[in-house]
Amino acid sequence: MSDANSRITDVVTSNDVVLFMKGTPLFPQCGFSSKAVAILEHCGVGFESVDVLQDMEVRQGIKAYSDWPTIPQLYVKGEFVGGSDIMMEMFEAGELQTMMDEKKVAKA
Amino acid sequence: MPMSANEIETMIKAGLPGSEVEMTDLAGDGDHWAAKVVAPQFAGKSRVQQHKMVYESLGGKMGGVLHALQLTTAVPTS
């Protein structure tokens, strides 16, 4: 397993909710990442974020890890949930909150 | 060079025969698109699988030349 892959595995298995994004929650560097942060804040869950712009290996590695071509990417309890469009669809349908409750994710 | 709406739509329809694609220019710059894709092939698939099917039809352009495509997928209602 490559170094980037093991770092990704480590962060998604040791945190309930992980968002791989461009920038940080306070200073998102793209509109999609900004939207993803806003959705998680609305859900009221605590989350770990990884700024892929600070780590080129993770930026490439995360796309292979999930077989998903874009960033942001949301992981809950180690499982890939989707990008910002899927997060928005799930949030609007109430499914994201239900999933967080079912998976017993800690509130922020 | 950014992809045109027509180009994106043609690729999705070729990858998902029988699908309906509605393109919206989000920023008015011909480079930030929203696509609503309704395809019978999505039946029984998760959202992640549905989006992956669209990305596959775009032949690896997603995340590269096509960096901003807001995607909504749905199964046709009869």
Coordinates of C-alpha atoms in Angstrom, one line a residue:
Chain A
M1 CA 0.0 0.0 0.0
S2 CA 1.4 3.4 -0.9
D3 CA 2.1 6.0 1.7
A4 CA -0.8 8.2 0.6
N5 CA -3.1 5.3 0.7
S6 CA -2.2 4.3 4.2
R7 CA -2.6 7.9 5.4
I8 CA -6.1 8.1 3.8
T9 CA -7.1 4.8 5.4
D10 CA -5.8 6.0 8.7
V11 CA -7.8 9.3 8.7
V12 CA -11.0 7.8 7.4
T13 CA -11.0 4.9 9.9
S14 CA -10.0 7.0 13.0
N15 CA -12.6 9.7 12.5
D16 CA -16.4 9.4 12.3
V17 CA -16.8 12.0 9.6
V18 CA -14.0 13.1 7.2
L19 CA -14.3 15.7 4.4
F20 CA -11.5 15.8 1.8
M21 CA -11.7 19.3 0.5
K22 CA -9.8 22.1 -1.2
G23 CA -8.9 24.6 1.6
T24 CA -10.1 24.5 5.1
P25 CA -13.6 24.9 6.6
L26 CA -12.8 28.5 7.5
F27 CA -11.2 29.2 4.1
P28 CA -12.6 26.9 1.5
Q29 CA -10.8 27.3 -1.8
C30 CA -13.6 26.2 -4.1
G31 CA -17.4 26.6 -4.2
F32 CA -18.1 22.8 -4.0
S33 CA -15.9 22.4 -0.9
S34 CA -17.6 25.5 0.6
K35 CA -21.0 23.9 0.0
A36 CA -19.9 20.6 1.5
V37 CA -18.7 22.4 4.7
A38 CA -22.0 24.3 5.0
I39 CA -24.0 21.1 4.7
L40 CA -22.0 19.4 7.4
E41 CA -22.4 22.4 9.7
H42 CA -26.1 22.4 9.1
C43 CA -26.2 18.7 10.1
G44 CA -24.5 19.7 13.3
V45 CA -21.9 17.0 13.3
G46 CA -18.3 17.3 14.1
F47 CA -15.9 16.5 11.3
E48 CA -12.3 16.2 10.4
S49 CA -11.2 17.9 7.2
V50 CA -8.2 17.2 5.0
D51 CA -7.0 20.0 2.7
V52 CA -5.9 18.2 -0.5
L53 CA -4.2 21.3 -1.7
Q54 CA -1.6 20.8 1.0
D55 CA -0.8 17.3 0.0
M56 CA -0.5 16.4 -3.7
E57 CA -0.2 12.6 -3.0
V58 CA -3.5 12.6 -1.1
R59 CA -5.1 14.8 -3.8
Q60 CA -4.4 12.1 -6.4
G61 CA -4.6 9.2 -4.0
I62 CA -8.1 10.0 -2.8
K63 CA -9.5 9.8 -6.3
A64 CA -8.2 6.3 -6.7
Y65 CA -9.2 5.3 -3.2
S66 CA -12.9 6.0 -3.9
D67 CA -12.8 5.6 -7.7
W68 CA -14.3 9.1 -7.7
P69 CA -12.8 11.9 -9.9
T70 CA -13.6 15.0 -7.9
I71 CA -13.1 16.7 -4.6
P72 CA -14.8 17.3 -2.1
Q73 CA -15.4 13.7 -0.9
L74 CA -17.3 12.8 2.3
Y75 CA -16.5 9.7 4.3
V76 CA -18.7 8.5 7.3
K77 CA -17.4 5.7 9.5
G78 CA -14.8 4.8 6.8
E79 CA -17.4 4.6 4.0
F80 CA -17.4 6.9 1.0
V81 CA -20.7 8.7 0.8
G82 CA -20.2 11.0 -2.2
G83 CA -19.3 14.5 -3.4
S84 CA -21.0 17.8 -2.8
D85 CA -23.9 17.2 -5.2
I86 CA -24.8 13.9 -3.5
M87 CA -24.4 15.5 -0.1
M88 CA -26.8 18.3 -1.2
E89 CA -29.4 15.8 -2.6
M90 CA -29.2 13.7 0.6
F91 CA -29.4 16.8 2.9
E92 CA -32.4 18.1 1.1
A93 CA -34.2 14.7 1.3
G94 CA -33.3 14.5 5.1
E95 CA -31.2 11.4 4.3
L96 CA -27.9 12.8 5.4
Q97 CA -29.2 13.5 8.9
T98 CA -30.8 10.1 9.1
M99 CA -27.6 8.4 8.1
M100 CA -25.6 10.4 10.7
D101 CA -28.1 9.4 13.3
E102 CA -28.2 5.7 12.3
K103 CA -24.4 5.5 12.2
K104 CA -24.3 7.2 15.6
V105 CA -22.1 10.0 14.6
A106 CA -21.1 12.4 17.4
K107 CA -22.8 15.9 17.3
A108 CA -20.6 18.9 17.0
Chain B
M1 CA -10.5 24.4 -23.8
P2 CA -13.8 24.1 -21.9
M3 CA -16.4 21.6 -23.0
S4 CA -19.5 22.8 -24.6
A5 CA -23.0 21.9 -23.3
N6 CA -23.6 20.0 -26.5
E7 CA -20.4 18.0 -26.2
I8 CA -21.2 17.0 -22.6
E9 CA -24.8 16.1 -23.5
T10 CA -23.7 14.0 -26.5
M11 CA -21.2 12.0 -24.4
I12 CA -23.7 11.3 -21.6
K13 CA -26.4 10.3 -24.1
A14 CA -23.9 8.0 -25.9
G15 CA -22.9 6.4 -22.6
L16 CA -26.4 6.1 -21.3
P17 CA -28.7 5.4 -24.3
G18 CA -32.3 6.6 -23.7
S19 CA -31.3 9.2 -21.1
E20 CA -32.5 12.7 -20.9
V21 CA -30.0 15.4 -20.2
E22 CA -30.7 19.0 -19.2
M23 CA -27.7 21.3 -19.2
T24 CA -27.6 24.7 -17.3
D25 CA -24.8 27.2 -17.6
L26 CA -24.2 28.1 -13.9
A27 CA -21.8 31.0 -14.3
G28 CA -22.6 32.1 -17.8
D29 CA -19.0 31.5 -18.8
G30 CA -19.5 28.3 -20.7
D31 CA -17.2 26.4 -18.2
H32 CA -19.4 25.8 -15.1
W33 CA -22.2 23.4 -15.9
A34 CA -25.1 21.8 -14.1
A35 CA -26.4 18.6 -15.7
K36 CA -29.6 16.9 -14.7
V37 CA -29.6 13.3 -16.1
V38 CA -32.6 11.1 -16.1
A39 CA -31.8 7.6 -17.2
P40 CA -33.5 4.2 -17.0
Q41 CA -30.1 2.6 -16.3
F42 CA -30.1 4.3 -12.9
A43 CA -32.9 2.1 -11.5
G44 CA -31.8 0.2 -8.5
K45 CA -28.4 2.0 -8.3
S46 CA -27.2 4.0 -5.4
R47 CA -26.5 7.8 -5.9
V48 CA -22.8 7.1 -5.9
Q49 CA -23.2 4.4 -8.6
Q50 CA -25.5 6.7 -10.7
H51 CA -23.0 9.6 -10.6
K52 CA -20.1 7.1 -11.5
M53 CA -22.1 5.9 -14.5
V54 CA -22.3 9.5 -15.8
Y55 CA -18.6 10.1 -15.0
E56 CA -17.8 6.9 -17.0
S57 CA -19.7 8.2 -20.0
L58 CA -17.6 11.3 -19.9
G59 CA -14.5 9.2 -20.4
G60 CA -12.2 10.5 -17.7
K61 CA -12.9 14.2 -18.5
M62 CA -14.6 14.7 -15.2
G63 CA -12.2 16.3 -12.7
G64 CA -9.8 17.1 -15.5
V65 CA -10.9 19.3 -18.4
L66 CA -14.4 19.3 -16.9
H67 CA -13.7 20.6 -13.5
A68 CA -17.1 22.0 -12.6
L69 CA -20.1 19.9 -13.4
Q70 CA -22.9 20.0 -10.8
L71 CA -24.7 16.7 -11.3
T72 CA -28.2 15.6 -10.4
T73 CA -29.4 12.1 -11.3
A74 CA -32.8 10.5 -11.3
V75 CA -34.7 7.5 -12.6
P76 CA -37.5 8.3 -15.0
T77 CA -41.0 8.3 -13.6
S78 CA -43.5 6.7 -15.9

